[in-house]
Coordinates of C-alpha atoms in Angstrom, one line a residue:
M1409 CA 0.0 -0.1 0.2
F1410 CA 2.9 2.4 1.3
K1411 CA 4.5 1.4 -2.7
I1412 CA 1.9 2.4 -4.6
I1413 CA 0.9 5.7 -2.8
K1414 CA 4.9 6.4 -3.0
N1415 CA 4.4 5.7 -6.8
K1416 CA 1.8 7.9 -7.5
S1417 CA 3.7 10.8 -5.3
F1418 CA 6.1 10.7 -7.9
F1419 CA 4.0 10.7 -10.7
I1420 CA 2.2 13.4 -9.5
F1421 CA 5.5 15.6 -8.7
I1422 CA 7.2 14.3 -12.3
F1423 CA 3.3 15.8 -13.4
I1424 CA 3.7 19.1 -11.7
F1425 CA 7.0 19.5 -12.5
L1426 CA 6.6 19.0 -16.4
S1427 CA 3.4 21.4 -16.3
L1428 CA 5.7 24.6 -14.4
I1429 CA 8.6 23.8 -17.6
F1430 CA 5.3 24.4 -19.8
I1431 CA 4.8 27.0 -18.6
F1432 CA 7.5 29.1 -17.7
K1433 CA 8.2 28.5 -21.8
K1434 CA 4.9 29.5 -22.7
N1435 CA 5.6 32.8 -21.0
A1436 CA 9.5 32.9 -21.8
F1437 CA 8.8 32.9 -25.4
A1438 CA 5.7 35.1 -25.5
Y1439 CA 6.2 38.1 -27.4
V1440 CA 4.7 42.0 -26.1
N1441 CA 2.2 43.6 -28.2
I1442 CA 3.1 47.6 -28.7
G1443 CA 1.1 50.3 -29.7
I1444 CA 3.1 53.6 -30.9
M1445 CA 0.1 56.2 -31.1
P1446 CA 0.6 59.5 -33.0
Y1447 CA 2.7 61.7 -31.3
K1448 CA 0.9 65.5 -30.7
I1449 CA 2.9 69.0 -31.7
V1450 CA 2.8 71.5 -29.9
S1451 CA 3.7 74.6 -31.7
T1452 CA 2.4 77.2 -33.9
H1453 CA 3.6 76.1 -37.0
N1454 CA 2.4 72.4 -36.0
K1455 CA 1.3 71.9 -39.9
K1456 CA 5.1 73.3 -40.8
Y1457 CA 6.6 70.3 -38.2
S1458 CA 3.7 67.5 -38.9
Y1459 CA 6.8 65.2 -40.9
I1460 CA 8.5 64.5 -37.5
A1461 CA 5.3 63.3 -35.6
R1462 CA 4.8 61.4 -38.6
S1463 CA 8.3 60.3 -38.9
I1464 CA 8.8 59.7 -34.8
P1465 CA 6.1 56.4 -34.2
L1466 CA 8.1 54.8 -37.9
L1467 CA 11.9 55.3 -36.5
L1468 CA 10.4 53.7 -33.1
S1469 CA 8.4 50.8 -34.6
S1470 CA 12.0 50.1 -36.8
S1471 CA 13.9 50.1 -33.8
L1472 CA 11.7 48.5 -31.2
A1473 CA 10.6 45.7 -33.5
S1474 CA 12.1 41.9 -32.6
N1475 CA 11.2 38.1 -32.3
D1476 CA 10.0 39.0 -28.9
I1477 CA 8.6 42.6 -29.1
R1478 CA 5.5 43.1 -32.0
I1479 CA 4.7 46.2 -33.3
V1480 CA 0.9 47.3 -34.3
R1481 CA 1.1 48.1 -38.0
Y1482 CA 0.7 52.0 -37.2
P1483 CA -1.8 52.4 -40.1
D1484 CA -4.2 50.7 -38.5
L1485 CA -3.4 52.0 -35.4
V1486 CA -4.3 55.1 -37.2
S1487 CA -7.2 53.9 -38.7
Y1488 CA -8.9 52.6 -36.0
I1489 CA -8.3 56.1 -33.9
K1490 CA -10.1 57.9 -36.4
G1491 CA -13.0 55.6 -36.8
N1492 CA -13.4 55.0 -33.2
N1493 CA -12.7 59.0 -32.0
I1494 CA -10.0 57.3 -29.8
N1495 CA -9.2 60.0 -27.3
F1496 CA -6.2 60.2 -25.1
S1497 CA -7.7 59.0 -22.4
S1498 CA -7.3 55.5 -20.1
K1499 CA -10.7 54.4 -21.3
D1500 CA -9.8 55.0 -24.7
F1501 CA -6.4 53.4 -24.3
L1502 CA -7.8 50.0 -22.6
K1503 CA -10.5 50.0 -25.9
L1504 CA -7.7 50.3 -28.4
S1505 CA -5.8 47.8 -26.2
K1506 CA -8.3 45.2 -26.2
H1507 CA -9.1 45.7 -30.5
F1508 CA -5.0 45.3 -31.4
K1509 CA -4.4 42.7 -28.2
I1510 CA -1.6 45.4 -27.0
N1511 CA 0.2 45.0 -23.2
Y1512 CA 2.1 48.5 -24.0
L1513 CA 1.1 52.0 -25.6
I1514 CA 3.6 54.6 -26.5
F1515 CA 2.7 58.3 -26.8
G1516 CA 3.7 61.6 -26.4
R1517 CA 4.5 65.1 -27.4
I1518 CA 6.4 67.5 -29.1
I1519 CA 7.1 70.5 -28.0
K1520 CA 9.1 73.7 -30.1
I1521 CA 10.5 76.4 -27.4
G1522 CA 12.5 78.3 -29.7
D1523 CA 14.7 76.6 -32.0
T1524 CA 14.7 73.5 -29.5
F1525 CA 12.3 70.2 -29.5
I1526 CA 11.6 68.8 -26.9
L1527 CA 10.0 65.1 -27.5
Q1528 CA 8.5 63.6 -24.8
S1529 CA 7.1 59.8 -24.9
N1530 CA 5.2 57.7 -22.1
I1531 CA 4.7 54.2 -21.3
F1532 CA 1.2 53.3 -20.8
S1533 CA 0.7 49.8 -19.2
V1534 CA -2.7 47.8 -20.2
V1535 CA -2.7 45.5 -17.1
R1536 CA -2.1 48.4 -14.2
D1537 CA -3.5 51.0 -16.2
K1538 CA -2.1 53.4 -16.1
I1539 CA 1.7 55.4 -17.5
I1540 CA 4.5 53.9 -15.9
Y1541 CA 7.4 55.0 -17.5
R1542 CA 7.9 58.7 -18.6
N1543 CA 11.0 60.3 -21.0
S1544 CA 12.1 63.2 -22.3
I1545 CA 15.0 63.9 -24.7
Q1546 CA 16.0 67.5 -26.5
A1547 CA 17.3 68.0 -30.2
L1548 CA 18.5 71.3 -31.6
G1549 CA 16.4 72.5 -34.6
S1550 CA 14.7 70.5 -36.8
K1551 CA 16.9 67.9 -38.2
F1552 CA 16.1 65.0 -35.8
I1553 CA 19.0 62.9 -35.2
V1554 CA 18.0 59.4 -35.9
N1555 CA 20.5 58.0 -33.5
D1556 CA 18.6 60.6 -30.5
I1557 CA 15.5 58.3 -31.6
N1558 CA 17.2 54.9 -31.2
R1559 CA 18.9 56.3 -27.7
L1560 CA 15.1 56.6 -27.0
S1561 CA 13.9 53.2 -28.5
N1562 CA 16.6 51.2 -26.6
I1563 CA 15.7 53.4 -22.9
L1564 CA 12.3 52.2 -23.7
K1565 CA 12.6 48.1 -24.9
K1566 CA 14.6 48.2 -21.3
K1567 CA 11.8 49.4 -19.6
I1568 CA 9.7 46.8 -21.3
V1569 CA 11.9 44.0 -21.5
S1570 CA 12.0 44.5 -17.3
M1571 CA 8.5 44.0 -17.0
H1572 CA 8.5 40.6 -18.1
P1573 CA 11.8 38.8 -15.8
P1574 CA 10.9 35.5 -17.3
K1575 CA 12.1 36.9 -20.6
I1576 CA 15.2 38.4 -19.1
F1577 CA 16.7 35.2 -17.9
L1578 CA 16.7 33.7 -21.8
L1579 CA 17.8 36.8 -23.5
K1580 CA 20.5 38.4 -21.2
N1581 CA 23.4 36.2 -23.3
K1582 CA 22.0 37.1 -26.6
T1583 CA 22.4 40.6 -28.2
T1584 CA 19.1 40.9 -29.5
V1585 CA 17.8 42.7 -26.1
S1586 CA 19.7 45.6 -27.5
V1587 CA 18.7 47.7 -30.8
P1588 CA 21.7 48.5 -33.1
E1589 CA 22.4 52.0 -33.5
V1590 CA 22.3 53.1 -36.6
V1591 CA 25.8 53.9 -39.0
G1592 CA 27.2 57.5 -38.6
G1593 CA 25.8 60.5 -36.9
S1594 CA 24.8 62.7 -39.8
M1595 CA 22.0 61.0 -41.2
F1596 CA 18.4 63.0 -40.5
I1597 CA 14.8 63.0 -41.7
K1598 CA 14.9 65.9 -44.2
Q1599 CA 12.1 67.9 -45.1
F1600 CA 11.7 69.5 -48.3
A1601 CA 9.6 72.4 -48.4
K1602 CA 7.9 75.0 -51.4
G1603 CA 10.4 77.9 -51.2
D1604 CA 13.7 76.0 -50.0
D1605 CA 16.9 75.1 -51.6
G1606 CA 15.6 71.6 -51.8
L1607 CA 12.6 71.6 -54.8
V1608 CA 12.8 73.4 -58.0
R1609 CA 9.3 73.5 -60.0
T1610 CA 9.1 73.3 -63.9
A1611 CA 6.3 75.4 -65.7
V1612 CA 2.9 73.3 -65.4
K1613 CA 2.0 71.7 -68.8
E1614 CA -1.1 70.7 -70.3
Y1615 CA -0.9 67.1 -70.2
I1616 CA -0.8 63.7 -67.8
I1617 CA 2.3 62.6 -66.8
Q1618 CA 1.7 58.5 -67.1
A1619 CA 6.0 58.1 -66.7
I1620 CA 9.4 59.6 -66.3
S1621 CA 12.7 59.7 -66.6
T1622 CA 15.4 61.8 -66.2
G1623 CA 19.2 61.3 -67.0
K1624 CA 22.1 61.9 -69.5
F1625 CA 20.5 60.6 -73.2
L1626 CA 22.5 63.0 -75.5
S1627 CA 26.7 63.9 -75.2
K1628 CA 25.9 67.3 -73.1
G1629 CA 23.5 68.1 -70.4
I1630 CA 20.6 66.9 -68.8
Q1631 CA 17.5 65.3 -70.5
T1632 CA 14.1 63.9 -69.3
V1633 CA 11.6 62.1 -71.2
I1634 CA 7.9 62.1 -70.3
A1635 CA 5.4 59.6 -71.5
T1636 CA 1.9 60.8 -71.4
R1637 CA -1.6 60.0 -72.7
H1638 CA -0.9 60.9 -76.5
R1639 CA 2.4 61.3 -76.9
I1640 CA 6.6 60.7 -76.1
I1641 CA 8.1 63.8 -75.4
L1642 CA 12.4 64.5 -75.0
Y1643 CA 13.3 67.5 -73.0
N1644 CA 16.4 69.4 -72.4
L1645 CA 15.9 70.2 -68.5
S1646 CA 17.7 72.8 -66.7
I1647 CA 18.5 72.7 -62.9
S1648 CA 16.6 75.6 -62.5
G1649 CA 13.5 73.5 -64.1
K1650 CA 13.9 74.6 -67.2
L1651 CA 12.1 72.7 -70.0
T1652 CA 13.3 72.7 -73.7
K1653 CA 11.2 70.8 -76.5
L1654 CA 13.8 68.7 -78.4
A1655 CA 11.5 66.0 -80.2
Q1656 CA 8.2 63.8 -79.8
H1657 CA 6.9 60.9 -80.9
E1658 CA 3.0 60.4 -81.6
L1659 CA 1.7 57.2 -79.8
S1660 CA -1.3 55.4 -81.7
P1661 CA -4.9 55.7 -80.1
R1662 CA -5.5 54.0 -76.9
S1663 CA -2.2 53.6 -75.8
N1664 CA -1.2 53.5 -72.1
V1665 CA 2.7 54.0 -71.3
I1666 CA 3.8 52.2 -68.2
Y1667 CA 7.4 52.4 -68.6
V1668 CA 10.0 54.6 -70.1
G1669 CA 13.6 54.4 -69.5
F1670 CA 17.4 55.4 -71.1
Y1671 CA 19.4 52.4 -72.6
R1672 CA 23.4 53.1 -73.5
I1673 CA 23.0 51.0 -77.1
S1674 CA 27.0 52.1 -78.3
K1675 CA 29.8 54.3 -76.8
D1676 CA 28.5 57.6 -77.8
H1677 CA 24.2 56.6 -78.4
R1678 CA 21.4 55.8 -76.0
A1679 CA 17.9 54.8 -76.5
L1680 CA 15.0 55.3 -75.2
I1681 CA 13.0 52.1 -74.1
I1682 CA 9.1 52.2 -74.1
T1683 CA 7.0 49.9 -73.0
K1684 CA 2.9 50.4 -73.2
A1685 CA -0.6 48.6 -73.2
K1686 CA -2.7 48.8 -75.9
L1687 CA -6.3 46.8 -76.4
G1688 CA -5.0 43.8 -73.6
M1689 CA -1.6 43.9 -75.5
I1690 CA 1.9 45.0 -74.1
I1691 CA 4.2 46.2 -76.4
S1692 CA 7.6 47.1 -76.1
Y1693 CA 10.2 48.8 -78.5
M1694 CA 13.2 51.5 -78.9
L1695 CA 13.0 54.9 -80.0
V1696 CA 16.8 57.0 -80.9
Y1697 CA 17.0 60.7 -81.6
K1698 CA 17.9 61.3 -85.0
N1699 CA 17.5 64.4 -87.7
D1700 CA 15.9 66.2 -84.3
S1701 CA 13.4 63.4 -84.0
L1702 CA 12.2 60.4 -82.4
V1703 CA 12.3 57.3 -84.9
K1704 CA 11.7 53.6 -84.1
L1705 CA 14.8 52.1 -84.1
T1706 CA 13.4 48.0 -83.2
K1707 CA 10.5 45.9 -83.7
N1708 CA 7.8 46.0 -81.5
Y1709 CA 8.0 43.2 -78.9
N1710 CA 5.1 41.4 -76.7
I1711 CA 7.1 41.4 -73.5
F1712 CA 7.5 44.0 -70.7
L1713 CA 10.9 45.7 -70.7
R1714 CA 12.8 47.9 -67.7
V1715 CA 16.2 48.9 -67.8
M1716 CA 18.0 47.7 -64.1
D1717 CA 20.7 47.8 -62.4
L1718 CA 21.8 44.2 -61.7
P1719 CA 25.1 42.9 -59.3
G1720 CA 27.6 42.4 -61.5
L1721 CA 26.2 43.2 -64.8
G1722 CA 25.9 47.2 -64.6
N1723 CA 22.9 48.8 -66.5
V1724 CA 20.8 45.9 -68.9
I1725 CA 17.7 45.5 -70.5
V1726 CA 15.4 43.0 -68.5
G1727 CA 12.4 41.7 -70.3
Q1728 CA 9.4 39.5 -68.7
N1729 CA 6.4 37.5 -70.4
P1730 CA 3.1 38.1 -69.6
I1731 CA 1.0 35.5 -68.6
S1732 CA -2.9 35.0 -67.7
V1733 CA -4.5 36.4 -64.4
S1734 CA -6.9 36.0 -61.8
P1735 CA -9.0 38.7 -61.2
S1736 CA -8.2 41.5 -58.0
G1737 CA -8.9 44.8 -56.8
R1738 CA -8.1 48.0 -58.3
Y1739 CA -7.7 50.5 -55.4
F1740 CA -4.8 51.2 -53.0
N1741 CA -5.6 52.4 -49.7
D1742 CA -3.1 53.5 -47.2
Y1743 CA -5.4 52.4 -44.0
V1744 CA -6.7 49.2 -45.1
I1745 CA -4.1 46.1 -45.2
G1746 CA -5.7 44.4 -48.3
Q1747 CA -7.4 46.6 -50.2
N1748 CA -4.9 47.2 -52.6
G1749 CA -5.1 44.2 -55.3
Y1750 CA -2.4 44.5 -57.3
P1751 CA -0.5 41.6 -56.4
I1752 CA 3.2 40.2 -56.9
G1753 CA 3.4 38.4 -59.7
Q1754 CA 0.5 39.1 -61.1
F1755 CA 0.8 39.7 -65.2
G1756 CA 4.7 38.7 -65.1
G1757 CA 5.8 35.3 -66.5
K1758 CA 9.5 34.0 -67.2
T1759 CA 11.7 37.0 -67.3
Y1760 CA 15.2 37.2 -69.0
V1761 CA 18.1 39.5 -69.7
Y1762 CA 18.2 40.9 -73.1
R1763 CA 21.3 42.3 -75.4
F1764 CA 21.0 44.8 -77.5
N1765 CA 22.2 43.9 -81.6
N1766 CA 23.4 46.9 -83.4
S1767 CA 23.9 45.0 -86.7
T1768 CA 20.0 43.8 -86.7
D1769 CA 18.8 46.3 -84.4
T1770 CA 17.3 43.6 -82.4
L1771 CA 17.2 42.5 -79.0
I1772 CA 18.4 38.7 -77.9
K1773 CA 17.6 37.1 -74.8
T1774 CA 20.4 36.2 -73.0
R1775 CA 20.1 34.5 -69.4
R1776 CA 17.0 34.2 -67.5
L1777 CA 16.5 35.5 -64.0
T1778 CA 15.2 33.2 -61.5
F1779 CA 14.9 35.6 -58.9
Y1780 CA 11.8 36.9 -60.8
N1781 CA 9.6 33.6 -60.8
N1782 CA 5.9 35.2 -59.9
I1783 CA 6.8 38.2 -59.2
T1784 CA 5.9 41.3 -60.9
L1785 CA 8.7 43.3 -62.9
Y1786 CA 8.2 47.0 -62.1
G1787 CA 7.9 47.9 -58.3
T1788 CA 11.4 46.1 -57.3
V1789 CA 15.1 46.6 -56.7
Y1790 CA 17.3 43.5 -56.8
G1791 CA 21.1 43.9 -54.8
N1792 CA 22.5 43.8 -51.2
I1793 CA 19.3 45.1 -49.5
K1794 CA 21.0 43.8 -46.1
G1795 CA 24.3 44.8 -46.3
N1796 CA 25.4 41.7 -45.8
G1797 CA 26.9 40.8 -48.8
K1798 CA 23.9 38.4 -50.2
N1799 CA 21.4 39.6 -53.2
Y1800 CA 18.0 40.0 -52.2
L1801 CA 14.8 41.1 -54.5
L1802 CA 12.6 44.1 -53.0
A1803 CA 9.4 44.3 -53.6
L1804 CA 5.7 45.7 -52.7
S1805 CA 3.5 43.2 -51.2
N1806 CA -0.5 43.4 -52.4
S1807 CA -1.2 45.6 -49.5
G1808 CA 2.0 48.3 -50.3
N1809 CA 4.4 46.7 -47.9
L1810 CA 7.7 46.2 -48.7
M1811 CA 9.1 42.8 -49.1
I1812 CA 12.6 41.2 -48.7
I1813 CA 12.6 37.8 -51.1
D1814 CA 15.7 36.0 -50.9
N1815 CA 16.9 33.7 -53.9
K1816 CA 14.4 30.8 -53.3
G1817 CA 11.7 33.0 -54.0
K1818 CA 11.1 33.3 -50.1
T1819 CA 9.9 36.4 -48.4
I1820 CA 12.0 36.8 -45.0
Y1821 CA 10.7 40.2 -44.2
T1822 CA 7.5 42.3 -44.7
G1823 CA 7.7 45.7 -43.2
Q1824 CA 4.7 47.5 -41.9
K1825 CA 4.7 50.5 -43.4
T1826 CA 2.8 50.9 -46.6
Y1827 CA 3.6 52.6 -49.8
G1828 CA 3.0 52.8 -53.0
G1829 CA -0.4 53.8 -54.9
S1830 CA 0.3 53.5 -58.5
P1831 CA -2.0 55.6 -60.7
L1832 CA -1.5 53.2 -64.1
Q1833 CA -3.5 50.8 -65.0
V1834 CA -3.4 47.9 -67.5
S1835 CA -5.3 45.5 -69.4
V1836 CA -4.7 42.2 -69.8
S1837 CA -5.7 38.7 -70.7
S1838 CA -9.2 38.0 -69.3
F1839 CA -9.7 34.2 -70.1
G1840 CA -7.5 31.0 -71.5
G1841 CA -4.3 33.3 -72.3
D1842 CA -5.9 34.8 -75.4
L1843 CA -5.3 38.4 -75.9
S1844 CA -8.2 40.5 -74.9
S1845 CA -9.5 43.0 -78.3
T1846 CA -10.8 45.6 -76.6
Y1847 CA -10.4 46.9 -73.2
A1848 CA -14.0 45.4 -72.2
D1849 CA -12.9 42.3 -72.6
G1850 CA -9.7 42.3 -70.8
L1851 CA -9.1 42.7 -66.9
I1852 CA -8.0 45.6 -65.8
Y1853 CA -4.9 46.2 -63.2
N1854 CA -2.8 48.7 -61.2
I1855 CA 1.0 48.4 -62.4
P1856 CA 2.8 48.6 -59.2
A1857 CA 4.5 52.1 -57.9
Q1858 CA 7.9 52.8 -58.3
I1859 CA 10.7 51.6 -56.0
D1860 CA 14.8 52.4 -56.9
G1861 CA 18.1 51.6 -56.0
L1862 CA 20.6 54.4 -54.9
Y1863 CA 24.0 53.7 -53.7
H1864 CA 25.4 56.2 -50.3
N1865 CA 28.7 56.0 -48.5
G1866 CA 28.4 52.2 -49.7
K1867 CA 25.3 51.6 -48.5
L1868 CA 22.3 50.8 -50.7
E1869 CA 19.4 53.2 -49.9
I1870 CA 15.4 52.6 -51.4
I1871 CA 13.9 54.8 -52.6
V1872 CA 10.0 54.4 -52.8
L1873 CA 7.0 56.7 -54.2
K1874 CA 3.9 56.8 -52.1
N1875 CA 0.3 58.2 -52.7
Y1876 CA -2.0 59.3 -50.5
K1877 CA -5.6 58.9 -49.9
Q1878 CA -8.3 58.5 -53.5
A1879 CA -10.7 61.4 -53.8
A1880 CA -13.8 59.3 -53.1
S1881 CA -15.5 60.6 -55.6
L1882 CA -13.0 59.9 -58.3
H1883 CA -12.1 56.5 -57.6
N1884 CA -12.1 55.4 -61.3
L1885 CA -9.7 58.1 -62.4
N1886 CA -6.9 56.3 -59.9
Y1887 CA -6.9 59.7 -58.1
Y1888 CA -4.6 60.7 -55.3
I1889 CA -4.9 63.6 -53.2
K1890 CA -1.0 64.3 -52.8
N1891 CA 2.5 62.1 -52.8
S1892 CA 5.7 62.2 -51.2
I1893 CA 9.0 60.1 -51.8
F1894 CA 11.0 58.3 -49.1
S1895 CA 14.7 57.1 -49.4
L1896 CA 14.9 54.1 -47.0
T1897 CA 18.1 52.1 -45.4
W1898 CA 17.9 48.9 -43.8
N1899 CA 19.3 48.6 -40.2
K1900 CA 19.1 45.0 -39.3
V1901 CA 15.7 45.1 -38.0
G1902 CA 14.1 47.0 -40.7
F1903 CA 13.8 50.0 -42.8
Y1904 CA 14.3 53.5 -41.1
P1905 CA 13.8 56.7 -43.6
R1906 CA 16.9 58.7 -44.4
W1907 CA 15.1 61.2 -45.5
E1908 CA 11.2 62.5 -46.6
I1909 CA 10.4 64.7 -49.5
K1910 CA 7.4 66.7 -47.8
P1911 CA 4.1 66.0 -49.5
V1912 CA 2.8 68.1 -52.0
T1913 CA -0.3 68.1 -54.2
G1914 CA -1.3 65.7 -56.8
Y1915 CA 0.2 62.7 -58.0
S1916 CA 3.5 61.0 -58.8
A1917 CA 3.3 59.5 -61.8
G1918 CA 7.2 58.3 -61.2
F1919 CA 10.5 59.3 -60.4
S1920 CA 14.7 59.3 -61.3
I1921 CA 17.5 59.8 -59.9
F1922 CA 20.4 61.2 -62.0
K1923 CA 23.6 63.2 -61.8
E1924 CA 24.9 66.8 -62.6
G1925 CA 28.1 68.1 -62.1
N1926 CA 28.9 67.0 -58.8
G1927 CA 25.0 67.0 -57.5
L1928 CA 22.7 64.3 -57.2
Y1929 CA 19.2 64.9 -58.0
L1930 CA 15.6 63.3 -58.1
S1931 CA 13.3 64.2 -60.4
D1932 CA 9.4 63.8 -59.8
G1933 CA 6.5 64.1 -62.6
I1934 CA 3.8 65.0 -60.3
V1935 CA 0.0 65.6 -61.7
E1936 CA -1.5 68.4 -60.0
T1937 CA -4.7 67.2 -61.3
P1938 CA -5.8 64.9 -64.0
G1939 CA -8.9 67.4 -65.5
S1940 CA -12.0 66.5 -66.4
M1941 CA -14.6 67.5 -69.4
F1942 CA -14.4 71.2 -68.4
T1943 CA -10.8 71.1 -66.9
K1944 CA -7.5 70.7 -68.5
P1945 CA -5.2 68.5 -67.0
K1946 CA -2.2 70.1 -65.3
S1947 CA 1.4 68.1 -64.6
Y1948 CA 5.1 69.0 -64.0
I1949 CA 8.4 68.1 -62.3
A1950 CA 9.5 68.5 -58.9
I1951 CA 13.2 68.6 -59.1
Y1952 CA 15.1 67.8 -55.6
K1953 CA 18.4 68.5 -54.8
I1954 CA 19.9 65.1 -52.6
E1955 CA 22.5 65.8 -49.9
N1956 CA 25.7 63.7 -50.2

C-alpha cells in the first residue's frame, strides 16, 4: 500500500514539474505587443513640423521590433483611432488595447520652444491601467537625429523588457536585447518644402504624365523624357527648372505607357525603352534621337521591358513575358491592409536579360533571371538590400508593404509601413490566355508603384514613392490627393528613413535619380490634377537636390 502511494506521489511530482516547465517556457517565449500612438505637436507651426510627428512612430517601430516585441501596424492603429474617435484617455487606451491585443502603448508630444524641440514619451501599461514610465529628450533645430530616436527606443525597450522577468533569463546572453545603432550620426529626416533650396518646379504643362525618366540621353546636358497619354516628349532639363522641347513621338490611339527608360546602345548613343499597353496587349520597343526627331529603332516586342542596374551585370535590359491572371481589386488605400489588389506576379512570367544587337537593331534573349519567378517586373529592386553581402529582391506586397525575397523565392521580411498607390493601370488577358480585343474584354490592374535603389557611402538606400488617399469621388480615375517620396535604409531590424520629401498636392507618376556635375538630384513627375470634362490636366516636374 505504501509503495503504491509513493509511486503516485512520484508521478504527481513529475506532472507538476513538467507543467511548470511548460508554463515557464510559454511565458518566456511569449512576445509583447506594442502600439505606438501618433505624437502631438505643441507649436504655433504644427503643420510645418508634422513630418517629424509622422516619422517618430516609424523610427520607434523599426528600432523596437524584434522576435520578442511585436509592433502593431501604424496605419492600422491610425485608421482605428480615426474611425472610433479614440482620445488620449485611459478608457480609450483600454479600448484600443483590447482591439489590437496590446500590452503597452507608447505616446507623447513634441514641444517647440525657440529653436529647441523637446520630445516627451510615455509608456502606458494595459495591465496596470496607468502610465508606468515617462522620458524626455531634446534636439536643437528641426533635424531630428536618428541616433537620438534609437537611444530613446533602447531606453523604452529596456523598461518594457524589465516588466517581463522570465524573458530576461533567456535573453541576457543574446545581443538581440539591444537595438543596433544607426551607422553615421549625420543621418536625419529632411523636409523639402516649397521655397526651400531643395525644390524647383518646372512650368505646368496641360497633359497627364504617365511615366518619367531623367538622365544624360545626349552628349551634353541633362534630358528628361515624359510619357503622356498621347505622345513621348524629349526635353532638355536645366537644374533651374527650365524645359526645352527637343522632339516628340506620337502614340497610336488608346495607348497606355507604363514605363520609359534610358539605355546605352553604343559608346556615344542611348535609346529610349518604351513599354505600353494597348487593347489588352503589351508592346515594347526602342526609340532613338535622330535628325531632331524620335524614331523607332526596333520592332515591337510583346514583353514587358525595363532597364535595371543588376549586381555584376550593370545596366541591362530586362524583359518579362506577360501571363494570364486572375481577377483582383483595383485600388490602393494606405489605411486598410489588403485593400489594394495589385499582386506581386500578377501579370509577370519568365524573365530574361536582353542584349541589343547593333547590326540588326534587335533584342537578343540571354540569361534567365530566376529570382523573378512569379514576381512582377515593376516595383522592385535587386541587390545587397541588407548589407550582408547577399543579394535579395525587394518588392511591394499586395497591400503596399515592402517585402524582402531571398534567392529561393521565400519572403523573409514584410515591413509594417505601406507605400505605393500607382495611378497606372493595364488591361491584360481575361480568359484562357487569349489577348482581349478591347478594353471591355480585358481585366484592368494597377502597375506596382516605383521603387529604386541608390548607393550612398557604399550602402544601398531604397527610394520609394507613396501616393496618399484616393479622392472618394474620383476612384475610377485612380486619383490621389497628395504624394511623397522616401529614402529608406536597412538597419538589421527593418527600414528606417534617411529623408522624406514633404507631401505635395497631386499624385506622382514616377521619379528618376540623376547626376549633374557634383550634385545628385531627383526628378518627380507630378500630376497636379488629371482634369475633367470641364478642366484641363496639369502636370509638372519637381526637382530635388539630394545631399551627399
